[in-house]
Amino acid sequence: MENTPLHILSSTFGYDAFRNHQETIINRVLDKRDTLVLMPTGGGKSICYQIPALIFDGVTIVVSPLISLMKDQVQALQANGIDADYANSSMTPLEEEAVLSKAMRGKLKLLYLSPEKLLSVRDTWLTSIPVSLIAIDEAHCISMWGHDFRPEYTQMAALRKQFSEIPFIALTATADKLTRKDIIEQLGLLEAETFISSFDRKNLSLDIRAQIPKKDRIKQIVRFIEERKNESGIIYCLSRKNTEEIAGDLQSFGIHASYYHAGMNPQKREQIQEQFINDDLQIIVATIAFGMGIDKSNVRWVIHNNLPKNIEGYYQEIGRAGRDGLPSDTILYFNYKDVILLKQFADQSGQSNVQLEKLKRMQQFAEATSCRRKILLAYFGEHLEENCGNCDICLNPPTFIDGTIIAQKALSGLVRLKEKVGMNMLINVLRGSQNAEIHAMGYYTIKTYGQGKEHSFFDWQNYMIQLLNIGAMEIAYQEGNSLKVTPFGWDILKNGNKVSLTIPQKIEPKKKAKKTAVNTGNTNQDLFQKLRQLRQKIAREENVPAYIIFNDKSLKEMASEMPVTDNAFLTISGVGNQKLESFGDEFISLIKTHKETNTPKVKIPAYIETYNLHKQGLTPQQIAEQRNVQVTTIYSHIAQCYEEEKDINIYDFVSEEVVNQIKPIYSDLITEGKLKPFFEALNEEVPYHEIRLALAVIKRRAVL
Ligand code: ADP
Ligand code: ZN
């Protein structure tokens, strides 16, 4: 029993159920069969090899190219009481020796290795430790088709043969069909079964905005951030210079942002990353160098300031938002300059065909006019039945018009300009602009000059992009980015082929129906903040990132469930036995103190207090004395309690006789709502409190 996967999930990791394929995968690995796992970022890949590692006798080797992530993962495992360690080329021989010695003495369940390290030790000390499983993380790095190819990964092909008796598990968050096949072939996985989890991250909104001028973009971003006070976010830029600029812009608006890129010294980078992880820094403006090594679960939004190189990268980057499953927003800004720049990068990369193809797909996605999520998931081989309702297209559907005339104007202008100009010049000529170059070149003399005045520059830009997209014209990158008419374009010009275009939208998208800010309005914010501070204090003492102690989701659950016993604390997601032991006391005592000082003193109504004292056996007289009120008040409390059918023997306080006296006059006098008319009708002989009690008896009977 002790060693079943489910038991380990709950006692060691603190979760009560497996997610989608986890359990099947774990059982397959336990059966020693090869497996390929595709799950989105945050999907829960690690547990697929961590639980088998705990069940198998020997050591599980985990190959991971991300050295910083390696360290975090090891710390996270250790925090859960698991014997784990890592070795990479940044260690001294002495440190490495210590790790090896632990592994040989059977003191390690998981050993993380960088691919370089694995290759350098695989014929030496690796042969002397009992390896029970090999897990290859970020497995797409082995494939030339992947977006993050690493040459050192290819040498791992030989591993499968060397360790022929033990199972292999390869894991990745990003792999199209081709890459998938390649991973299996390159690693030589045997009869591998592939498990593909849904890549749909429903909690992420998708929004893409094209051609927004820089100034407007900053304004939009500032407004966006202001609507999300204290919420963590990442802005991705293409260049280092860009990250510094934008961080500076945001700071000038009083926003707490810093930049991050590979050109900074490692200490500075680490410091910024740490601040971000610990919520001491709200926003990071970074190149894509940032994020690989972090597992911050409460990133609430991701903005791309430029077009990413490929869909895999884009999806991985936006996937850093909302790992805790709470609603999170993503925006992608892009313009044509990005595409031109990225094409240059791809050309210089040495595998330009693959990269250009991937860029093309990225661009098509960004320019699409149907549900974004459908396209995105289709890219990963998944079919979504319904439109998602959580992307800019779904929320703001485009309107199509007959764009034939527009297209013809643009194309004929281009022909008359001898296909020697770029987009901006063509637009200026169409709009009849007066500028020095137009004059110098004599462009004002051509027939189409000024024929497109009716559309703004912005709209023309949008139409031009659509014309590029539908293949009516193309950009000659080798000829100074001048535009050329394609054969399809000639058909439109000469044969009047119809063209459908969408009306350009001034991009300030409609407010979304649902509010996605999640950090506000929570009644337990106060306790949540206290828990966060405690987490931070412990994280500093232990010198680990805060989320290693507990993630936000666990803290939120603590804030709402307020567990004060060990057992209750164990039911919190992410709390296993080790964390209970390490941190339980401190967190529970904080929650206890919070409860004591903050439990609202519920005001008990006076008549209920009377009732309670009555039940304790006190007479009305005694109650009145104890509470320092008139005894008549106590009788009226008793009357009220009786009316509300509390357990009271009313005839202890009023005689049946008085009740019978009042009955005949009840309906005549009750309408006045006062006791006095009764008092007078009974010749002032019956005391007020008895009248009050008798009325209660009659009222209650009338109800019955
Ligand atoms: P990936 O490697 O796929 O990006 P991780 O393995 O880091 O994702 O898992 C993401 C988060 O989800 C981690 O905090 C992990 O502890 C948590 N998690 C994994 N499996 C479960 C589960 N079955 N129930 C609850 N949380 C889980
Ligand atoms: Zn959609």
XYZ file of C-alpha atoms and ligand atoms in Angstrom:
732
model
C 0.000 0.000 0.000
C 2.683 2.424 1.107
C 4.345 2.390 -2.261
C 1.498 2.830 -4.710
C 1.734 5.795 -7.062
C -1.419 7.319 -5.610
C -0.185 7.008 -2.070
C 3.089 8.686 -2.981
C 1.228 11.423 -4.836
C -0.650 12.280 -1.711
C 1.850 11.626 1.058
C 4.919 13.019 -0.686
C 3.556 15.640 -3.066
C 0.372 16.554 -1.267
C -2.007 16.152 -4.221
C -5.058 13.985 -4.095
C -5.627 12.979 -7.713
C -3.612 12.399 -10.860
C -4.091 14.668 -13.813
C -5.042 13.336 -17.243
C -2.415 10.779 -18.319
C -0.123 10.847 -15.329
C -1.237 7.593 -13.787
C -1.168 5.593 -17.029
C 2.256 6.957 -17.829
C 3.591 6.100 -14.390
C 2.275 2.557 -14.622
C 3.804 2.138 -18.028
C 7.169 3.321 -16.774
C 6.857 0.958 -13.820
C 6.313 -1.786 -16.406
C 9.699 -0.741 -17.804
C 8.411 0.327 -21.175
C 9.556 3.327 -23.171
C 7.321 6.355 -23.215
C 7.099 9.766 -24.838
C 5.143 12.389 -22.936
C 3.772 15.578 -24.451
C 2.207 17.943 -21.999
C 1.947 21.705 -22.003
C 4.050 23.767 -19.641
C 2.662 23.388 -16.169
C 0.856 20.221 -17.151
C 2.661 18.059 -14.616
C 5.329 16.184 -16.519
C 7.818 15.852 -13.688
C 5.663 13.619 -11.549
C 5.580 11.103 -14.415
C 9.188 10.141 -13.684
C 9.504 11.336 -10.096
C 6.991 8.855 -8.723
C 8.518 5.855 -10.563
C 11.911 7.062 -9.315
C 10.654 6.701 -5.751
C 9.248 3.263 -6.406
C 12.239 1.811 -8.284
C 15.175 0.557 -6.252
C 18.053 2.392 -7.917
C 18.701 5.905 -9.157
C 16.689 7.715 -11.814
C 18.790 9.864 -14.117
C 17.066 13.005 -15.345
C 18.682 14.747 -18.293
C 17.838 18.409 -18.496
C 19.514 21.154 -20.508
C 18.422 23.934 -18.188
C 20.921 24.208 -15.394
C 18.987 26.743 -13.318
C 15.805 24.716 -13.539
C 17.766 21.681 -12.476
C 18.744 23.311 -9.235
C 15.185 24.461 -8.539
C 13.752 21.062 -9.253
C 16.224 19.426 -6.937
C 15.405 21.919 -4.211
C 11.695 21.355 -4.737
C 12.193 17.609 -4.414
C 14.322 17.986 -1.312
C 11.645 20.196 0.223
C 9.302 17.250 -0.234
C 11.775 15.015 1.554
C 13.083 13.276 -1.564
C 16.755 12.387 -1.982
C 17.700 14.258 -5.123
C 20.778 16.006 -6.414
C 22.351 17.225 -9.619
C 25.668 17.389 -11.401
C 26.689 19.719 -14.173
C 29.837 21.264 -15.541
C 29.593 24.260 -13.227
C 30.546 22.082 -10.247
C 33.978 21.462 -8.805
C 35.338 17.901 -8.967
C 34.947 17.726 -5.195
C 31.262 18.605 -5.346
C 30.757 16.117 -8.110
C 32.557 13.493 -6.051
C 30.133 14.072 -3.186
C 27.132 13.583 -5.449
C 28.599 10.442 -6.948
C 29.328 9.036 -3.543
C 25.728 9.595 -2.449
C 24.525 7.837 -5.583
C 26.807 4.875 -4.957
C 25.720 4.544 -1.356
C 22.096 4.347 -2.458
C 21.391 7.756 -0.945
C 19.912 9.205 -4.123
C 16.599 8.542 -5.822
C 16.943 11.183 -8.541
C 20.070 12.522 -10.147
C 19.754 15.433 -12.560
C 22.461 15.731 -15.205
C 23.084 18.215 -17.965
C 23.544 16.486 -21.330
C 27.242 17.400 -21.385
C 27.772 15.917 -17.976
C 25.884 12.784 -18.878
C 28.039 12.264 -21.942
C 31.242 12.860 -20.061
C 30.441 10.425 -17.246
C 28.499 7.771 -19.015
C 31.508 5.527 -19.506
C 33.045 6.361 -16.164
C 31.186 6.672 -12.921
C 27.726 6.291 -14.381
C 28.543 2.613 -14.971
C 29.050 2.094 -11.252
C 25.695 3.332 -10.011
C 22.471 1.351 -10.203
C 20.447 3.284 -12.787
C 16.787 2.291 -12.817
C 15.240 4.815 -15.199
C 16.397 7.499 -17.600
C 14.190 10.525 -18.101
C 14.979 12.962 -20.864
C 13.398 16.322 -20.235
C 12.976 18.953 -22.950
C 13.344 16.070 -25.368
C 12.548 18.248 -28.393
C 16.117 19.568 -28.078
C 17.302 16.398 -29.783
C 15.497 17.204 -32.996
C 16.608 19.459 -35.784
C 12.922 19.973 -36.409
C 12.390 21.285 -32.908
C 12.707 24.962 -32.221
C 15.461 24.576 -29.664
C 17.886 22.146 -31.216
C 20.944 21.326 -29.081
C 23.733 19.410 -30.773
C 24.867 17.741 -27.537
C 21.464 16.060 -27.333
C 22.053 14.097 -30.512
C 24.801 12.122 -28.865
C 22.293 10.647 -26.521
C 21.209 8.339 -29.275
C 23.810 5.880 -28.041
C 22.344 5.760 -24.537
C 19.434 3.524 -25.334
C 21.828 0.765 -26.391
C 24.125 1.266 -23.442
C 21.256 1.029 -20.964
C 19.310 -1.638 -22.743
C 17.673 -3.089 -19.627
C 16.026 0.002 -18.208
C 13.074 2.089 -19.348
C 13.387 5.524 -20.965
C 10.912 8.320 -20.688
C 11.203 11.403 -22.898
C 9.222 14.529 -22.067
C 8.527 17.774 -23.845
C 6.066 20.627 -23.839
C 6.532 21.358 -27.495
C 6.634 18.937 -30.319
C 4.865 18.911 -33.627
C 4.361 15.596 -35.403
C 7.695 15.683 -37.140
C 9.612 16.438 -33.974
C 7.729 13.754 -32.117
C 8.736 11.127 -34.620
C 12.267 12.419 -34.600
C 12.539 12.201 -30.804
C 11.554 8.552 -30.841
C 13.940 7.736 -33.678
C 16.890 9.710 -32.418
C 16.650 8.353 -28.914
C 16.027 4.877 -30.248
C 13.032 4.429 -27.976
C 11.673 0.899 -28.201
C 8.004 0.355 -28.975
C 7.417 3.681 -27.378
C 3.920 4.797 -26.675
C 3.237 8.507 -26.967
C 0.915 10.267 -24.561
C -0.392 13.605 -25.688
C -2.276 15.710 -23.197
C -4.473 18.510 -24.312
C -2.467 21.634 -24.943
C -5.462 23.825 -24.402
C -4.790 26.261 -21.604
C -8.294 27.567 -21.229
C -7.359 30.032 -18.536
C -5.158 32.030 -20.922
C -6.842 34.718 -22.987
C -5.294 35.340 -26.410
C -5.080 38.757 -27.973
C -3.069 39.813 -31.011
C -2.636 43.417 -32.118
C -0.893 44.323 -35.354
C 0.814 47.529 -36.423
C 0.305 49.585 -33.282
C 2.748 52.487 -33.308
C 5.267 52.419 -30.495
C 3.820 55.323 -28.543
C 0.285 53.948 -28.572
C 1.587 50.576 -27.649
C 3.274 51.870 -24.517
C 0.095 53.707 -23.593
C -1.927 50.544 -24.019
C 0.533 48.537 -21.980
C 0.561 51.099 -19.181
C -3.217 51.106 -19.032
C -3.266 47.329 -19.080
C -0.849 47.193 -16.149
C -2.720 49.837 -14.202
C -5.814 47.683 -14.385
C -3.808 44.892 -12.818
C -2.325 46.313 -9.683
C 0.229 44.051 -7.965
C -0.201 41.325 -10.539
C 2.975 39.778 -11.907
C 3.654 39.896 -15.619
C 6.334 39.390 -18.252
C 6.932 41.458 -21.386
C 8.978 39.699 -24.054
C 11.047 41.695 -26.547
C 13.183 40.668 -29.473
C 16.247 42.711 -28.592
C 18.151 43.506 -25.423
C 18.025 47.193 -26.224
C 14.265 46.979 -26.464
C 13.929 45.434 -23.006
C 15.896 48.299 -21.490
C 13.856 50.903 -23.337
C 10.498 49.519 -22.376
C 11.460 48.920 -18.763
C 12.577 52.560 -18.683
C 9.301 53.734 -20.228
C 7.278 51.806 -17.693
C 9.378 53.082 -14.811
C 8.716 56.626 -15.952
C 5.033 55.889 -15.381
C 5.843 54.755 -11.859
C 5.487 51.091 -12.710
C 7.672 48.604 -10.882
C 9.484 46.955 -13.802
C 13.042 45.810 -14.533
C 14.692 44.389 -17.610
C 16.426 41.060 -18.020
C 18.603 39.731 -20.810
C 21.581 37.509 -21.452
C 23.943 40.480 -21.750
C 23.696 41.286 -18.056
C 26.024 39.838 -15.499
C 24.781 36.620 -13.923
C 24.474 38.056 -10.404
C 22.271 40.883 -11.591
C 20.158 38.466 -13.589
C 19.757 36.156 -10.677
C 18.862 39.023 -8.385
C 16.127 40.259 -10.720
C 14.772 36.796 -11.229
C 14.678 36.220 -7.505
C 12.878 39.492 -6.851
C 10.323 38.555 -9.450
C 9.804 35.084 -8.051
C 9.353 36.501 -4.569
C 6.897 39.141 -5.736
C 9.318 41.921 -4.843
C 9.323 42.965 -8.485
C 6.052 43.175 -10.357
C 7.156 43.117 -13.981
C 10.066 41.799 -15.990
C 10.797 43.057 -19.480
C 12.963 40.377 -21.012
C 14.328 38.659 -24.035
C 13.293 35.055 -24.388
C 16.367 34.185 -22.331
C 14.064 34.730 -19.384
C 11.654 32.188 -18.050
C 13.208 28.859 -18.943
C 14.405 28.322 -15.447
C 11.488 29.558 -13.454
C 8.386 27.939 -12.171
C 6.499 30.938 -10.827
C 2.900 29.917 -10.701
C 1.216 33.296 -10.256
C 2.345 35.114 -13.404
C -0.963 36.757 -14.358
C -0.103 38.038 -17.824
C 2.433 37.829 -20.640
C 2.860 40.436 -23.367
C 4.932 39.923 -26.496
C 6.249 43.195 -27.782
C 7.348 41.514 -31.029
C 6.414 38.553 -33.106
C 8.012 35.365 -31.726
C 10.121 33.245 -34.087
C 7.748 30.325 -34.030
C 4.534 29.035 -32.526
C 6.303 26.650 -30.159
C 8.220 29.504 -28.590
C 5.132 31.695 -28.442
C 3.110 29.005 -26.757
C 5.824 28.229 -24.276
C 6.216 31.900 -23.394
C 2.529 32.641 -22.923
C 2.386 29.345 -21.030
C 4.387 30.949 -18.243
C 1.218 32.801 -17.307
C -1.415 31.161 -15.175
C 0.369 27.988 -14.208
C -1.790 27.897 -11.133
C -4.826 27.544 -13.394
C -6.284 30.967 -12.552
C -7.424 33.247 -15.424
C -4.523 35.083 -17.056
C -4.107 37.365 -20.056
C -1.744 37.335 -23.010
C -1.220 39.958 -25.708
C 0.977 39.761 -28.772
C 1.972 42.972 -30.554
C 3.627 42.666 -33.911
C 4.444 44.561 -37.031
C 6.069 43.959 -40.348
C 9.483 45.057 -39.189
C 9.501 42.078 -36.833
C 8.910 39.732 -39.722
C 11.704 41.260 -41.769
C 14.119 41.065 -38.864
C 13.183 37.501 -38.010
C 13.638 36.483 -41.624
C 17.155 37.829 -41.486
C 17.869 35.893 -38.312
C 16.515 32.739 -39.896
C 18.646 33.243 -42.999
C 21.754 33.521 -40.876
C 20.905 30.550 -38.712
C 22.232 27.734 -40.831
C 18.910 25.905 -40.894
C 16.986 28.617 -42.591
C 14.420 26.421 -44.336
C 13.023 24.992 -41.143
C 13.120 28.305 -39.371
C 11.532 30.217 -42.223
C 8.764 27.684 -42.424
C 8.125 27.998 -38.707
C 8.171 31.768 -38.945
C 5.645 31.596 -41.732
C 3.299 29.572 -39.584
C 3.746 32.027 -36.733
C 2.929 34.895 -39.025
C -0.137 33.145 -40.429
C -1.366 32.588 -36.915
C -0.866 36.230 -35.988
C -2.719 37.379 -39.089
C -5.558 34.917 -38.947
C -9.158 36.056 -38.924
C -10.666 33.073 -37.123
C -10.530 31.804 -33.543
C -6.901 31.945 -32.402
C -7.099 29.018 -30.078
C -8.435 26.760 -32.792
C -5.458 27.571 -34.980
C -3.001 27.244 -32.141
C -4.287 23.866 -31.071
C -4.516 22.671 -34.656
C -0.813 23.432 -34.916
C -0.233 20.988 -32.086
C -2.466 18.463 -33.788
C -5.493 19.031 -31.630
C -8.966 19.772 -32.903
C -11.177 22.200 -31.004
C -14.889 21.790 -31.747
C -16.110 25.209 -30.706
C -14.654 28.677 -31.028
C -12.999 29.497 -27.745
C -14.739 32.711 -26.755
C -11.564 33.872 -25.041
C -9.507 35.331 -27.899
C -9.605 38.694 -29.641
C -11.244 37.261 -32.743
C -14.003 35.546 -30.783
C -14.609 38.663 -28.701
C -14.327 41.077 -31.602
C -15.089 39.239 -34.844
C -13.806 40.891 -38.032
C -16.197 42.241 -40.668
C -15.527 41.216 -44.263
C -16.006 43.545 -47.228
C -15.509 43.324 -50.975
C -11.942 44.553 -51.211
C -11.491 44.207 -54.958
C -11.264 47.959 -55.660
C -8.912 48.504 -52.757
C -6.710 45.699 -53.997
C -6.753 47.011 -57.554
C -5.760 50.507 -56.458
C -2.869 49.184 -54.448
C -1.667 46.825 -57.164
C -1.980 49.265 -60.008
C -0.157 51.880 -57.950
C 2.572 49.361 -57.389
C 2.837 48.536 -61.079
C 3.069 52.210 -61.970
C 5.800 52.610 -59.404
C 7.609 49.835 -61.279
C 7.472 47.565 -58.202
C 10.432 49.407 -56.818
C 8.984 50.831 -53.617
C 8.245 49.560 -50.150
C 4.945 49.589 -48.339
C 5.164 53.038 -46.811
C 5.997 54.774 -50.090
C 3.198 52.976 -51.898
C 0.747 54.124 -49.250
C 2.026 57.689 -49.392
C 1.595 57.786 -53.149
C -1.895 56.305 -52.948
C -2.839 58.879 -50.323
C -1.373 61.741 -52.397
C 1.128 62.736 -49.728
C 3.578 65.486 -50.425
C 7.056 64.663 -49.387
C 10.513 65.298 -50.663
C 11.066 61.827 -52.032
C 7.776 61.798 -53.912
C 8.766 65.063 -55.505
C 12.294 64.039 -56.238
C 11.127 60.832 -57.883
C 8.273 62.538 -59.690
C 5.786 60.051 -58.227
C 3.057 62.710 -58.108
C 2.703 62.393 -61.844
C 1.529 58.793 -61.874
C -2.128 58.048 -62.410
C -2.846 56.456 -59.049
C -1.332 59.341 -57.070
C -3.970 60.376 -54.502
C -6.478 57.744 -55.648
C -6.554 56.160 -52.215
C -7.084 59.301 -50.152
C -10.279 57.976 -48.617
C -8.401 55.529 -46.408
C -6.132 56.523 -43.540
C -2.495 55.479 -43.454
C -3.306 53.013 -40.697
C -6.098 51.422 -42.738
C -3.916 51.185 -45.831
C -1.237 49.501 -43.811
C -3.760 46.992 -42.639
C -5.053 46.368 -46.179
C -1.518 45.970 -47.497
C -0.824 43.316 -44.899
C -3.981 41.522 -45.865
C -2.942 41.679 -49.515
C 0.402 40.183 -48.571
C -1.365 37.502 -46.596
C -3.650 36.456 -49.387
C -0.675 36.416 -51.722
C -1.685 39.303 -54.008
C 1.739 40.813 -53.498
C 4.960 39.875 -51.798
C 8.001 41.439 -50.251
C 11.333 41.073 -52.077
C 13.628 40.901 -49.095
C 16.676 40.839 -51.306
C 15.653 44.065 -53.057
C 15.383 46.429 -50.158
C 11.987 45.065 -49.133
C 10.267 46.417 -52.206
C 6.824 45.049 -53.018
C 6.098 42.852 -56.046
C 2.821 41.882 -57.676
C 2.305 38.112 -57.698
C 0.533 36.134 -60.456
C -2.528 36.077 -58.196
C -2.220 39.865 -57.909
C -2.183 40.156 -61.709
C -5.407 38.161 -61.831
C -7.029 40.711 -59.558
C -5.716 43.579 -61.634
C -6.398 42.231 -65.102
C -9.253 39.771 -64.688
C -11.054 41.453 -61.849
C -10.793 38.435 -59.539
C -12.764 39.205 -56.407
C -10.963 39.828 -53.136
C -12.469 39.743 -49.665
C -10.829 41.900 -46.986
C -11.646 42.696 -43.369
C -12.326 46.190 -42.112
C -9.327 47.392 -40.123
C -10.200 47.773 -36.473
C -8.838 50.595 -34.429
C -7.295 48.380 -31.879
C -8.536 49.165 -28.474
C -10.447 45.965 -28.104
C -13.771 45.816 -26.395
C -13.695 45.371 -22.705
C -13.934 41.784 -21.880
C -17.036 40.452 -20.344
C -15.317 38.726 -17.547
C -12.999 40.426 -15.166
C -9.803 38.510 -14.912
C -8.175 40.277 -12.016
C -8.065 37.606 -9.396
C -6.089 39.122 -6.608
C -8.651 41.612 -5.517
C -11.731 41.434 -3.426
C -10.749 38.229 -1.720
C -11.845 38.305 1.889
C -8.759 36.410 2.957
C -6.294 38.754 1.272
C -5.131 39.759 4.685
C -4.248 36.245 5.766
C -2.882 35.469 2.299
C -0.468 38.398 2.613
C 0.623 37.223 6.040
C 1.190 33.709 4.704
C 3.212 35.160 1.869
C 5.394 37.079 4.281
C 5.981 33.971 6.330
C 6.854 32.051 3.178
C 9.298 34.762 2.216
C 10.933 34.724 5.628
C 11.393 30.954 5.502
C 12.602 31.081 1.905
C 15.305 33.557 2.930
C 16.357 31.461 5.895
C 16.533 28.323 3.806
C 17.982 30.116 0.807
C 15.510 28.700 -1.693
C 12.964 30.375 -3.967
C 9.708 31.114 -2.226
C 7.629 28.791 -4.379
C 9.739 25.850 -3.272
C 8.245 26.300 0.197
C 4.651 26.543 -1.087
C 3.157 27.919 -4.266
C 0.470 30.597 -4.341
C -2.228 28.064 -4.873
C -1.353 26.308 -1.638
C -1.239 29.624 0.226
C -4.596 30.667 -1.205
C -6.090 27.417 -0.094
C -4.626 27.894 3.377
C -6.080 31.393 3.484
C -9.547 30.158 2.658
C -9.575 26.826 4.510
C -7.627 28.078 7.533
C -6.439 24.658 8.699
C -5.333 24.583 12.329
C -4.625 20.894 12.806
C -1.967 18.733 11.165
C -4.607 16.669 9.431
C -6.416 19.670 8.058
C -3.095 21.115 6.932
C -2.334 17.919 5.029
C -5.486 18.309 2.954
C -4.106 21.529 1.424
C -2.938 20.959 -2.160
C 0.850 20.761 -2.267
C 1.283 19.764 1.385
C 2.829 16.334 1.826
C 4.302 14.751 4.917
C 7.677 16.451 4.627
C 6.247 19.933 4.210
C 3.899 19.366 7.095
C 6.889 18.440 9.211
C 9.137 21.270 7.995
C 6.683 24.123 7.888
C 3.408 22.952 9.402
C 3.956 24.397 12.869
C 4.852 27.851 11.674
C 2.016 28.123 9.194
C -0.577 26.612 11.497
C 0.367 28.898 14.337
C 0.119 31.904 12.022
C -3.329 30.782 10.915
C -4.386 30.212 14.524
C -3.295 33.663 15.607
C -5.011 35.172 12.616
C -8.206 33.330 13.425
C -8.179 34.407 17.056
C -7.536 38.049 16.383
C -9.786 38.271 13.367
C -12.760 36.109 14.106
C -15.519 38.641 13.847
C -17.267 38.993 17.204
C -20.675 37.940 16.004
C -23.207 39.984 17.904
C -25.695 37.652 19.456
C -29.177 39.202 19.505
C -30.263 40.196 23.007
C -33.305 37.925 23.112
C -31.161 34.911 22.135
C -28.800 35.686 24.981
C -31.791 35.788 27.303
C -32.885 32.452 25.940
C -29.429 30.973 26.533
C -29.418 32.181 30.126
C -32.933 30.886 30.620
C -31.778 27.509 29.374
C -29.002 27.614 31.939
C -31.739 27.802 34.565
C -31.754 31.504 35.443
C -35.039 33.211 36.317
C -36.126 36.342 34.456
C -35.241 38.332 37.541
C -31.727 36.911 37.659
C -31.236 37.441 33.955
C -32.355 41.050 34.253
C -29.930 41.610 37.089
C -27.046 39.948 35.366
C -27.586 41.949 32.215
C -28.584 45.089 33.965
C -31.885 45.574 32.163
C -35.571 45.845 33.142
C -37.235 42.539 33.898
C -40.041 43.501 31.492
C -37.458 43.530 28.741
C -36.546 39.965 29.650
C -40.201 38.928 29.490
C -40.513 40.468 26.066
C -37.427 38.487 25.000
C -39.121 35.353 26.277
C -42.246 36.226 24.342
C -40.227 36.698 21.166
C -38.449 33.382 21.658
C -41.760 31.648 22.128
C -43.146 33.224 18.963
C -40.122 31.879 17.129
C -40.941 28.451 18.452
C -37.989 28.126 20.730
C -38.237 25.512 23.415
C -39.899 27.446 26.260
C -42.579 26.411 28.675
C -44.583 29.624 28.355
C -47.015 28.850 31.154
C -44.161 29.241 33.600
C -44.504 32.933 32.886
C -48.161 33.591 32.055
C -51.363 31.901 33.188
C -53.844 30.252 30.893
C -56.449 32.501 32.459
C -54.847 35.693 31.197
C -54.571 34.138 27.758
C -58.278 33.345 27.797
C -59.091 36.897 28.900
C -57.221 38.364 25.975
C -58.467 35.990 23.282
C -61.910 37.662 22.730
C -60.435 41.145 22.327
C -57.323 40.048 20.414
C -58.359 40.679 16.835
C -59.982 44.013 17.633
C -57.049 45.492 19.470
C -53.972 43.862 17.929
C -54.168 46.090 14.857
C -53.154 49.065 16.983
C -49.810 47.338 17.561
C -49.594 48.461 21.181
C -50.010 46.902 24.616
C -51.773 49.822 26.190
C -55.248 49.207 24.657
C -55.126 45.667 26.137
C -53.978 47.019 29.479
C -56.912 49.413 29.563
C -59.448 46.870 28.319
C -58.433 44.601 31.206
C -59.012 47.404 33.687
C -55.313 47.914 34.232
C -55.281 44.746 36.308
C -52.931 42.581 34.246
C -49.272 43.680 34.149
C -47.834 44.637 30.788
C -45.352 41.787 30.633
C -48.074 39.198 31.099
C -50.076 40.776 28.304
C -46.997 40.603 26.072
C -46.533 36.909 26.879
C -50.220 36.088 26.368
C -50.115 37.754 22.938
C -47.185 35.537 22.042
C -49.208 32.456 22.940
C -52.139 33.528 20.790
C -49.911 34.526 17.868
C -48.101 31.211 17.878
C -51.350 29.256 18.054
C -52.809 31.313 15.240
C -49.831 30.364 13.145
C -50.282 26.734 14.034
P 5.702 20.755 -16.367
O 7.046 20.155 -16.104
O 4.827 19.908 -17.220
O 5.754 22.167 -16.841
P 5.388 20.397 -13.584
O 5.732 18.974 -13.534
O 6.383 21.375 -13.087
O 4.917 20.819 -15.010
O 4.004 20.591 -12.827
C 3.373 21.857 -12.768
C 2.768 22.071 -11.398
O 1.636 21.225 -11.221
C 3.733 21.737 -10.292
O 3.567 22.695 -9.268
C 3.286 20.365 -9.854
O 3.650 20.099 -8.528
C 1.796 20.461 -10.042
N 1.164 19.134 -10.233
C 1.629 18.109 -10.955
N 0.779 17.049 -10.909
C -0.256 17.433 -10.132
C -1.469 16.801 -9.689
N -1.765 15.552 -10.048
N -2.305 17.509 -8.903
C -1.997 18.775 -8.535
N -0.879 19.422 -8.908
C -0.011 18.779 -9.696
Zn -11.343 32.118 -29.982
